[in-house]
Amino acid sequence: MKSIEVLASVTDFLSRPARLFIGGAWQEAASGRSFAVENPATENPLAEVAQGAAADVDAAVAAARAAFEGPWRQVSPARRGQLLLALADLLEQHVEELAQLITLENGKPIANARGEAASAVNILRYFAGWPTKIEGSTLPVSPASGVPMLNYTLREPVGVCALIVPWNFPLTMCVWKLGPVLATGCTAVLKPAEQTPLVAVRLVQLIEAAGFPPGVVNLITGLGAETGAPLAQHADVDKIAFTGSTQVGRLIAQAATGNMKKVSLELGGKSPNIILPDADIVRAAKGAADGIFYNQGQVCTAGSRLYVHASVLDQVLEELQRHAAAHVLGPGLDPSSSMGPLVSARQLETVSGYLQRGLEQGAELICGGARPEHLQRGHFIEPSVFYDRAERACVAREEIFGPVLTVMSWSDIDELVLRANDSPYGLAAGLWTRDLRSAHRVAAQLKAGSVWINCWNVVDPASPFGGYKQSGWGREMGKNVIDAYTETKSVFVDLG
Ligand code: NAI
Ligand code: MG
């Protein structure tokens, strides 16, 4: 095992306490408190971060309001696009630094962290194209009075946006939300997850360097209940965008009713992945393994329920075991590791609990199920596969958010579709087949915001992403997200 060398700029960044960014100034929390961020591969503390609370949230919202009503309003759409491009260029120049921070605080393999940082650059470039293309329309109205009327619509930024993001993709989750905020002319208070605030701090430093006016993006680090909750309740926040657990999503939706702020939610999933008998089985099994093991299974769209046609079940189980066994568990900074630790002791406890209950409830463990013996420290867990004939165990029905796949078999396609849809979630679904007719028929029947045919986890800034049912409200990316961050104003002019 040989780890890559940590950049001097990263070591230097980690040695300074990370602070809040409010109205263009870096500052301590009003309480003076801070908390430690842990490296999940070593369990050692990485850095100290300011621990915000309600007073800091108030100051950040006030700064976001002042920028929204003031200087940011005067910035032209073309200039907003240029600023986004400048930010994308800065991220591109710092991809390695950002990737190392992601791996250090989240645990994922460095190659995946580099991919995440590169994807953040692409997303910003996509959103840089939008400011000059957000347009209203002129509408053919027919007033009963017969007086001729001109009617047109204006699209206006919704205002101050609270962005609460999780730890599984600590950089791209920030950028998914900041892209449309900055493109539409909104302002933001960003609240990263307490497990992974460091790359968000670095991102906001780059936002400052790109030249965005003070107050356009404000950063509050801290715990969910102390910072996220007051943001969700705040009377001067116009919109809240959240990614995380369905449980907290429900709290946020409730808190938002106080001032009827607009809400978008990207929540949990238990996404069904379906292998038809005519599929390229080798490719499908590889896709299914990647669909669950990528990012240690800590992905909202993880393909955690695998439905395999009975005629190919044995072959698929064999392939899955092979892919699980091929994973090299180790610290993300070691380029030979293909799977890192889970993000925290708590996440490891959750996943271990599921492994134990799955067995108790009659699911058959095909492989994995334990902590790797050769790693003494770090929140590591083996990639694991269950087979659950009855499909009743918790591992077949609940979101685990770990590298745990539950396989079921099927023989009748109509019955299978009902089973695949029998979940409180509806984030993603997939199918593997060579038959065009079944591919499009089944895709149309699945209740999920994303359907992947012969692929998994393909996400693109041009294409909408979001969930049916308890997987969320609204869509991110594409034209849909521009609508979510703008208000439509209808203007009538009497021409009589
Ligand atoms: P979480 O939903 O508690 O945390 C996500 C974000 O919400 C963090 O920034 C957190 O500080 C904030 N938050 C927590 N409580 C809050 C509150 N009362 N008001 C406002 N903001 C609050 O997720 P957690 O506890 O880290 O993970 C628990 C489970 O959630 C995971 O096992 C997984 O099932 C799911 N999850 C789903 C994610 C997704 O991408 N959809 C991402 C992370 C977790
Ligand atoms: Mg939580």
Coordinates of C-alpha atoms and ligand atoms in Angstrom, one line a residue:
M1 CA 0.0 0.0 0.0
K2 CA 1.4 3.4 -1.0
S3 CA -0.7 6.5 -0.6
I4 CA -0.4 9.5 -2.9
E5 CA 1.4 12.5 -1.5
V6 CA -1.0 15.1 0.0
L7 CA -0.4 18.5 -1.6
A8 CA 1.3 21.2 0.5
S9 CA -1.7 23.5 -0.2
V10 CA -4.0 20.9 1.4
T11 CA -1.9 20.4 4.4
D12 CA -1.7 24.2 4.8
F13 CA -5.5 24.5 4.4
L14 CA -6.1 21.9 7.0
S15 CA -3.8 23.5 9.5
R16 CA -6.0 26.7 9.7
P17 CA -9.3 26.6 11.4
A18 CA -12.1 26.8 8.8
R19 CA -14.5 29.7 9.4
L20 CA -17.9 30.9 8.4
F21 CA -18.3 33.2 5.3
I22 CA -20.9 35.9 5.8
G23 CA -21.4 39.0 3.7
G24 CA -17.9 38.5 2.1
A25 CA -16.0 38.2 5.5
W26 CA -14.5 35.0 7.0
Q27 CA -15.4 34.9 10.6
E28 CA -15.7 32.7 13.7
A29 CA -19.1 31.5 14.9
A30 CA -20.7 34.1 17.1
S31 CA -20.5 31.6 20.0
G32 CA -16.7 31.1 19.3
R33 CA -17.3 27.3 19.2
S34 CA -15.8 24.9 16.7
F35 CA -16.0 21.1 16.0
A36 CA -13.5 18.6 14.6
V37 CA -13.8 16.9 11.3
E38 CA -12.6 13.3 11.2
N39 CA -10.7 11.3 8.5
P40 CA -13.0 8.2 8.2
A41 CA -10.0 6.0 7.0
T42 CA -7.9 6.7 10.1
E43 CA -10.4 8.0 12.6
N44 CA -7.9 10.9 13.3
P45 CA -9.1 14.5 13.4
L46 CA -8.4 16.4 10.2
A47 CA -9.3 20.0 11.0
E48 CA -11.3 22.3 13.2
V49 CA -14.4 24.0 11.7
A50 CA -16.5 26.9 13.0
Q51 CA -19.8 25.6 14.6
G52 CA -22.5 27.9 13.5
A53 CA -25.9 28.4 15.3
A54 CA -29.0 30.5 14.9
A55 CA -27.3 33.9 15.4
D56 CA -24.9 33.1 12.5
V57 CA -27.8 31.9 10.4
D58 CA -29.5 35.2 10.9
A59 CA -26.4 37.1 9.9
A60 CA -25.9 35.0 6.8
V61 CA -29.5 35.3 5.7
A62 CA -29.4 39.1 6.2
A63 CA -26.2 39.3 4.1
A64 CA -27.8 37.1 1.4
R65 CA -30.9 39.4 1.5
A66 CA -28.8 42.6 1.2
A67 CA -26.9 41.2 -1.8
F68 CA -30.1 40.0 -3.5
E69 CA -31.9 43.4 -3.2
G70 CA -28.7 45.3 -3.9
P71 CA -25.6 44.8 -6.0
W72 CA -26.3 41.3 -7.3
R73 CA -29.6 42.6 -8.9
Q74 CA -27.5 45.0 -11.0
V75 CA -25.2 42.3 -12.4
S76 CA -26.2 41.5 -16.0
P77 CA -27.0 38.0 -17.1
A78 CA -23.9 37.9 -19.4
R79 CA -21.8 38.9 -16.4
R80 CA -23.3 36.1 -14.2
G81 CA -22.4 33.6 -16.9
Q82 CA -18.8 35.0 -17.0
L83 CA -18.5 34.7 -13.2
L84 CA -19.7 31.1 -13.4
L85 CA -17.2 30.3 -16.1
A86 CA -14.4 32.0 -14.0
L87 CA -15.4 29.8 -11.1
A88 CA -15.4 26.7 -13.3
D89 CA -11.9 27.6 -14.4
L90 CA -10.7 28.0 -10.9
L91 CA -12.1 24.7 -9.9
E92 CA -10.4 23.1 -12.8
Q93 CA -7.1 24.5 -11.7
H94 CA -7.6 23.1 -8.2
V95 CA -9.1 19.7 -9.1
E96 CA -6.4 17.7 -7.3
E97 CA -6.6 19.8 -4.2
L98 CA -10.4 19.5 -4.1
A99 CA -10.2 15.8 -4.8
Q100 CA -7.8 15.2 -1.9
L101 CA -10.0 17.2 0.5
I102 CA -13.0 15.0 -0.6
T103 CA -11.1 11.8 0.0
L104 CA -9.7 13.0 3.3
E105 CA -13.1 13.9 4.8
N106 CA -15.5 11.5 3.0
G107 CA -13.2 8.5 2.5
K108 CA -13.9 7.7 -1.2
P109 CA -11.1 6.5 -3.5
I110 CA -9.1 9.3 -4.9
A111 CA -10.0 8.4 -8.5
N112 CA -13.6 8.8 -7.6
A113 CA -12.9 12.1 -5.8
R114 CA -11.1 13.4 -8.9
G115 CA -14.2 12.4 -11.0
E116 CA -16.4 14.2 -8.6
A117 CA -14.3 17.4 -8.8
A118 CA -14.2 17.2 -12.6
S119 CA -18.0 16.8 -12.7
A120 CA -18.3 19.9 -10.6
V121 CA -16.4 21.8 -13.3
N122 CA -18.8 20.5 -16.0
I123 CA -21.9 21.4 -14.0
L124 CA -20.8 25.0 -13.5
R125 CA -20.0 25.3 -17.2
Y126 CA -23.5 24.0 -18.0
F127 CA -25.1 26.5 -15.7
A128 CA -22.9 29.3 -17.0
G129 CA -24.8 29.1 -20.3
W130 CA -28.2 29.7 -18.7
P131 CA -28.3 33.3 -17.5
T132 CA -28.6 34.7 -21.0
K133 CA -31.3 32.1 -21.9
I134 CA -33.8 32.5 -19.1
E135 CA -36.8 34.1 -20.9
G136 CA -40.5 34.8 -20.6
S137 CA -43.1 34.7 -23.3
T138 CA -45.8 36.9 -24.9
L139 CA -49.3 35.3 -24.5
P140 CA -52.4 35.5 -26.7
V141 CA -54.9 36.6 -24.1
S142 CA -58.6 37.2 -24.9
P143 CA -60.1 39.8 -22.5
A144 CA -63.9 39.5 -22.1
S145 CA -64.1 43.4 -22.3
G146 CA -62.7 43.3 -25.8
V147 CA -60.1 45.9 -24.8
P148 CA -56.8 44.8 -26.5
M149 CA -54.2 43.7 -24.0
L150 CA -50.6 42.9 -24.2
N151 CA -49.6 40.1 -21.8
Y152 CA -46.1 38.9 -21.2
T153 CA -44.2 37.0 -18.5
L154 CA -41.0 37.8 -16.7
R155 CA -38.9 35.2 -15.0
E156 CA -37.3 36.5 -11.8
P157 CA -35.0 35.0 -9.3
V158 CA -36.9 33.5 -6.4
G159 CA -34.6 35.3 -3.8
V160 CA -32.6 34.0 -0.8
C161 CA -32.0 30.3 -1.0
A162 CA -31.0 28.0 1.8
L163 CA -29.0 25.0 0.5
I164 CA -28.6 22.1 2.9
V165 CA -26.4 19.3 1.5
P166 CA -25.2 15.9 2.5
W167 CA -21.8 14.2 2.8
N168 CA -21.9 11.5 0.1
F169 CA -20.8 13.9 -2.7
P170 CA -19.6 16.8 -0.7
L171 CA -18.5 19.0 -3.6
T172 CA -21.0 18.2 -6.4
M173 CA -24.0 18.4 -4.0
C174 CA -22.9 22.1 -3.3
V175 CA -22.5 22.8 -7.0
W176 CA -25.7 21.1 -8.1
K177 CA -27.5 23.8 -6.0
L178 CA -25.2 26.7 -6.4
G179 CA -25.2 26.4 -10.2
P180 CA -28.9 27.3 -10.6
V181 CA -28.7 29.8 -7.7
L182 CA -26.0 31.8 -9.5
A183 CA -27.4 31.3 -13.0
T184 CA -30.8 32.7 -12.0
G185 CA -29.6 35.6 -9.9
C186 CA -30.6 34.2 -6.5
T187 CA -28.4 34.4 -3.4
A188 CA -27.5 31.6 -1.1
V189 CA -26.7 30.4 2.4
L190 CA -24.9 27.1 2.0
K191 CA -25.0 24.5 4.9
P192 CA -22.7 21.6 4.2
A193 CA -22.9 18.3 6.1
E194 CA -21.0 18.3 9.4
Q195 CA -19.1 15.2 8.3
T196 CA -17.7 17.0 5.2
P197 CA -17.6 20.7 5.5
L198 CA -14.0 21.2 4.4
V199 CA -14.3 20.9 0.6
A200 CA -17.3 23.3 0.9
V201 CA -15.1 25.9 2.7
R202 CA -12.5 25.5 -0.1
L203 CA -15.2 25.9 -2.8
V204 CA -16.4 29.1 -1.2
Q205 CA -12.9 30.4 -1.1
L206 CA -12.8 29.9 -4.9
I207 CA -16.2 31.6 -5.2
E208 CA -14.8 34.6 -3.4
A209 CA -11.7 34.5 -5.7
A210 CA -13.9 34.3 -8.8
G211 CA -15.2 37.7 -8.0
F212 CA -18.8 37.2 -6.9
P213 CA -20.0 40.2 -4.9
P214 CA -20.1 39.8 -1.1
G215 CA -23.2 38.2 0.3
V216 CA -24.1 36.3 -2.9
V217 CA -22.9 33.1 -1.4
N218 CA -22.6 32.7 2.4
L219 CA -21.4 29.6 4.2
I220 CA -22.6 28.3 7.6
T221 CA -20.9 25.2 8.8
G222 CA -22.3 23.3 11.8
L223 CA -24.7 20.6 12.9
G224 CA -28.1 19.9 11.4
A225 CA -30.2 20.8 14.3
E226 CA -28.2 23.9 15.2
T227 CA -27.8 25.4 11.7
G228 CA -30.0 23.5 9.2
A229 CA -33.1 23.7 11.3
P230 CA -33.0 27.5 11.9
L231 CA -32.3 28.0 8.2
A232 CA -35.3 25.9 7.3
Q233 CA -37.5 27.9 9.7
H234 CA -36.1 31.3 8.8
A235 CA -38.8 33.8 7.8
D236 CA -36.5 35.7 5.3
V237 CA -35.5 32.6 3.3
D238 CA -37.5 32.3 0.0
K239 CA -36.5 28.9 -1.0
I240 CA -34.9 25.8 0.5
A241 CA -33.2 23.1 -1.4
F242 CA -32.3 20.0 0.5
T243 CA -30.6 16.7 -0.2
G244 CA -30.4 14.0 2.5
S245 CA -32.6 11.6 4.5
T246 CA -36.4 11.4 4.0
Q247 CA -36.7 11.9 7.7
V248 CA -35.0 15.3 7.7
G249 CA -36.7 16.2 4.4
R250 CA -40.0 15.8 6.2
L251 CA -38.9 18.2 9.0
I252 CA -37.8 20.7 6.4
A253 CA -41.1 20.6 4.5
Q254 CA -42.9 21.2 7.8
A255 CA -40.5 24.1 8.8
A256 CA -41.0 25.7 5.4
T257 CA -44.7 26.2 5.9
G258 CA -44.1 29.1 8.4
N259 CA -43.4 31.6 5.5
M260 CA -44.4 29.2 2.7
K261 CA -40.9 29.1 1.3
K262 CA -40.5 27.1 -1.9
V263 CA -39.1 23.7 -1.2
S264 CA -37.2 21.2 -3.3
L265 CA -36.1 17.9 -1.8
E266 CA -33.8 15.1 -3.0
L267 CA -34.3 12.2 -0.5
G268 CA -33.7 8.5 -0.1
G269 CA -34.2 5.6 -2.4
K270 CA -34.4 1.8 -2.6
S271 CA -33.9 1.6 -6.3
P272 CA -34.8 -1.6 -8.3
N273 CA -32.4 -2.9 -10.9
I274 CA -33.9 -5.6 -13.2
I275 CA -32.1 -8.2 -15.2
L276 CA -34.2 -9.7 -18.0
P277 CA -33.3 -13.1 -19.3
D278 CA -32.2 -11.8 -22.7
A279 CA -29.7 -9.4 -21.2
D280 CA -25.9 -9.5 -21.8
I281 CA -25.6 -11.2 -18.4
V282 CA -21.9 -10.5 -17.8
R283 CA -22.4 -6.8 -18.5
A284 CA -25.6 -6.6 -16.5
A285 CA -23.9 -8.2 -13.4
K286 CA -21.0 -5.8 -13.6
G287 CA -23.4 -2.9 -13.9
A288 CA -25.4 -4.2 -11.0
A289 CA -22.3 -4.6 -8.8
D290 CA -21.1 -1.1 -9.8
G291 CA -24.6 0.3 -9.2
I292 CA -24.5 -0.7 -5.5
F293 CA -20.8 -0.7 -4.6
Y294 CA -19.8 2.7 -6.1
N295 CA -19.1 5.3 -3.3
Q296 CA -19.4 2.4 -0.8
G297 CA -23.1 2.3 -1.6
Q298 CA -23.6 5.7 -0.1
V299 CA -25.6 7.0 -3.1
C300 CA -29.2 8.0 -3.1
T301 CA -29.6 6.2 -6.4
A302 CA -27.8 3.0 -5.3
G303 CA -29.3 0.0 -7.2
S304 CA -29.9 -1.8 -3.9
R305 CA -32.7 -4.2 -5.0
L306 CA -31.6 -6.5 -7.8
Y307 CA -34.4 -8.5 -9.5
V308 CA -32.8 -11.3 -11.6
H309 CA -34.8 -13.6 -13.9
A310 CA -34.9 -17.0 -12.3
S311 CA -33.2 -18.6 -15.4
V312 CA -30.0 -16.6 -14.9
L313 CA -30.0 -16.3 -11.1
D314 CA -27.1 -18.7 -10.5
Q315 CA -24.9 -17.1 -13.1
V316 CA -25.6 -13.6 -11.8
L317 CA -24.9 -14.5 -8.2
E318 CA -21.6 -16.0 -9.2
E319 CA -20.6 -12.9 -11.1
L320 CA -21.7 -10.6 -8.2
Q321 CA -19.5 -12.6 -5.8
R322 CA -16.6 -12.3 -8.2
H323 CA -17.0 -8.5 -8.4
A324 CA -17.4 -8.1 -4.6
A325 CA -14.3 -10.2 -4.1
A326 CA -12.3 -8.1 -6.6
H327 CA -12.8 -5.0 -4.5
V328 CA -9.7 -3.8 -2.7
L329 CA -10.7 -2.1 0.6
G330 CA -8.4 0.6 1.9
P331 CA -7.8 4.3 2.5
G332 CA -9.0 6.4 -0.4
L333 CA -5.6 8.1 -0.7
D334 CA -4.1 4.7 -1.7
P335 CA -4.7 4.5 -5.5
S336 CA -4.9 0.7 -5.3
S337 CA -8.1 1.0 -3.1
S338 CA -11.3 0.6 -5.0
M339 CA -13.5 0.9 -2.0
G340 CA -12.9 3.3 0.9
P341 CA -14.5 3.4 4.4
L342 CA -18.0 4.5 5.2
V343 CA -18.2 8.2 6.1
S344 CA -18.6 7.8 9.9
A345 CA -18.8 5.5 12.9
R346 CA -22.5 6.1 12.9
Q347 CA -23.0 5.1 9.2
L348 CA -21.0 2.0 9.9
E349 CA -23.2 1.2 12.9
T350 CA -26.3 1.7 10.7
V351 CA -25.0 -0.6 7.9
S352 CA -23.8 -3.3 10.4
G353 CA -27.2 -3.2 12.0
Y354 CA -28.9 -3.9 8.7
L355 CA -26.5 -6.8 8.0
Q356 CA -27.4 -8.4 11.3
R357 CA -31.1 -7.9 11.0
G358 CA -31.1 -9.1 7.4
L359 CA -29.7 -12.4 8.6
E360 CA -32.1 -12.6 11.5
Q361 CA -35.0 -12.0 9.1
G362 CA -34.1 -14.9 6.9
A363 CA -32.1 -13.3 4.1
E364 CA -29.3 -15.5 2.8
L365 CA -25.8 -14.0 2.9
I366 CA -24.1 -14.7 -0.4
C367 CA -20.8 -12.8 0.4
G368 CA -19.4 -10.2 2.6
G369 CA -21.2 -9.2 5.8
A370 CA -18.2 -8.4 8.0
R371 CA -15.6 -5.8 8.7
P372 CA -12.3 -6.5 6.8
E373 CA -9.8 -8.1 9.2
H374 CA -6.7 -6.5 7.8
L375 CA -7.8 -3.0 8.4
Q376 CA -7.5 -2.1 12.1
R377 CA -8.8 1.5 11.9
G378 CA -11.4 3.2 9.8
H379 CA -15.1 2.6 9.2
F380 CA -14.6 -0.2 6.6
I381 CA -17.2 -2.8 5.7
E382 CA -17.0 -5.5 3.1
P383 CA -19.1 -5.3 -0.1
S384 CA -22.1 -7.6 0.7
V385 CA -24.7 -9.5 -1.2
F386 CA -27.9 -11.1 0.2
Y387 CA -30.4 -13.3 -1.6
D388 CA -33.9 -12.8 -0.1
R389 CA -36.5 -15.3 -1.5
A390 CA -39.4 -13.9 0.5
E391 CA -38.5 -10.2 -0.2
R392 CA -39.6 -9.4 3.3
A393 CA -36.3 -8.7 5.2
C394 CA -35.5 -5.1 6.0
V395 CA -32.5 -5.4 3.6
A396 CA -34.9 -5.9 0.8
R397 CA -37.2 -2.9 1.7
E398 CA -35.3 -0.2 3.5
E399 CA -32.6 2.2 2.5
I400 CA -29.2 1.0 3.9
F401 CA -26.8 3.5 2.4
G402 CA -23.9 1.1 2.4
P403 CA -22.4 -1.5 0.0
V404 CA -25.2 -4.0 0.6
L405 CA -27.1 -5.5 -2.3
T406 CA -30.2 -7.6 -1.9
V407 CA -31.1 -10.0 -4.8
M408 CA -34.5 -11.4 -5.6
S409 CA -35.6 -13.5 -8.5
W410 CA -38.6 -13.2 -10.7
S411 CA -40.3 -15.0 -13.6
D412 CA -43.4 -13.0 -14.7
I413 CA -42.7 -9.5 -16.0
D414 CA -46.1 -7.9 -15.0
E415 CA -45.8 -9.2 -11.5
L416 CA -42.2 -8.0 -11.4
V417 CA -43.1 -4.5 -12.3
L418 CA -45.6 -4.4 -9.3
R419 CA -42.9 -5.7 -7.0
A420 CA -40.4 -3.1 -8.3
N421 CA -42.9 -0.3 -7.7
D422 CA -43.9 -1.6 -4.3
S423 CA -41.7 0.8 -2.3
P424 CA -42.2 4.2 -0.6
Y425 CA -39.4 5.5 -2.7
G426 CA -39.1 6.3 -6.4
L427 CA -35.7 7.8 -7.2
A428 CA -34.2 5.5 -9.8
A429 CA -34.7 2.2 -11.5
G430 CA -32.9 0.2 -14.2
L431 CA -33.2 -2.7 -16.5
W432 CA -30.8 -4.8 -18.5
T433 CA -32.2 -6.3 -21.8
R434 CA -31.4 -6.5 -25.5
D435 CA -35.1 -6.3 -26.4
L436 CA -36.3 -2.8 -27.4
R437 CA -39.9 -3.6 -26.8
S438 CA -39.5 -4.7 -23.2
A439 CA -37.0 -2.0 -22.5
H440 CA -39.3 0.9 -23.3
R441 CA -42.5 -0.8 -22.0
V442 CA -40.9 -1.5 -18.6
A443 CA -39.2 2.0 -18.5
A444 CA -42.6 3.5 -18.9
Q445 CA -44.1 1.4 -16.1
L446 CA -41.5 2.1 -13.4
K447 CA -42.3 4.7 -10.9
A448 CA -38.9 6.5 -10.7
G449 CA -37.4 9.8 -11.6
S450 CA -34.5 8.3 -13.5
V451 CA -34.6 5.0 -15.5
W452 CA -31.4 3.5 -16.7
I453 CA -31.4 1.0 -19.6
N454 CA -28.2 -1.1 -19.8
C455 CA -26.4 1.5 -17.6
W456 CA -26.6 2.9 -14.1
N457 CA -25.9 6.2 -12.3
V458 CA -25.7 8.2 -15.5
V459 CA -26.4 11.8 -14.5
D460 CA -26.1 14.9 -16.8
P461 CA -26.6 18.6 -16.0
A462 CA -28.9 18.8 -19.1
S463 CA -31.2 16.1 -17.8
P464 CA -33.7 16.4 -14.9
F465 CA -33.0 14.4 -11.7
G466 CA -35.3 13.8 -8.8
G467 CA -37.7 11.5 -7.2
Y468 CA -41.3 10.1 -7.3
K469 CA -43.1 9.4 -4.0
Q470 CA -41.0 9.8 -0.8
S471 CA -37.8 10.3 -2.8
G472 CA -38.5 14.0 -3.0
W473 CA -40.1 17.1 -4.5
G474 CA -39.1 18.7 -7.7
R475 CA -36.2 18.1 -10.1
E476 CA -32.6 19.4 -10.2
M477 CA -30.6 20.0 -13.4
G478 CA -31.8 21.0 -16.8
K479 CA -34.5 23.5 -17.6
N480 CA -36.5 22.1 -14.7
V481 CA -34.2 23.4 -12.1
I482 CA -34.2 26.9 -13.6
D483 CA -37.9 26.9 -13.2
A484 CA -37.5 25.9 -9.5
Y485 CA -35.3 28.9 -8.8
T486 CA -37.4 31.5 -10.6
E487 CA -40.8 33.1 -10.1
T488 CA -43.0 33.8 -13.1
K489 CA -44.6 37.2 -13.2
S490 CA -47.5 37.9 -15.6
V491 CA -47.7 41.5 -16.8
F492 CA -50.9 42.9 -18.5
V493 CA -50.8 46.2 -20.4
D494 CA -54.0 47.8 -21.5
L495 CA -53.6 48.9 -25.1
G496 CA -57.1 50.3 -25.5
Ligands
NAI1 P1 -29.3 13.9 7.2 O1 -30.5 14.0 6.3 O2 -29.5 14.0 8.7 O3 -28.2 15.0 6.8 C1 -28.2 15.7 5.5 C2 -28.1 17.2 5.8 O4 -29.1 17.7 6.6 C3 -26.8 17.6 6.6 O5 -26.3 18.8 6.1 C4 -27.3 17.8 8.0 O6 -26.5 18.6 8.8 C5 -28.7 18.4 7.7 N1 -29.6 18.2 8.8 C6 -29.7 17.2 9.7 N2 -30.8 17.4 10.6 C7 -31.4 18.6 10.2 C8 -32.5 19.3 10.6 N3 -33.2 18.9 11.7 N4 -32.9 20.5 9.9 C9 -32.1 20.9 8.9 N5 -31.0 20.2 8.4 C10 -30.7 19.1 9.1 O7 -28.6 12.5 6.9 P2 -27.5 11.7 7.8 O8 -28.0 11.7 9.2 O9 -26.2 12.2 7.5 O10 -27.7 10.3 7.2 C11 -28.8 9.4 7.5 C12 -29.3 8.7 6.4 O11 -29.8 9.6 5.4 C13 -28.3 7.9 5.6 O12 -28.1 6.6 6.1 C14 -29.1 7.8 4.2 O13 -30.0 6.8 4.3 C15 -29.7 9.1 4.1 N6 -29.0 10.1 3.3 C16 -29.4 10.3 2.0 C17 -28.7 11.1 1.2 C18 -29.1 11.3 -0.2 O14 -28.2 11.6 -1.1 N7 -30.3 11.3 -0.6 C19 -27.4 11.7 1.6 C20 -27.1 11.5 3.0 C21 -27.9 10.7 3.8
MG2 MG -29.3 12.9 10.4

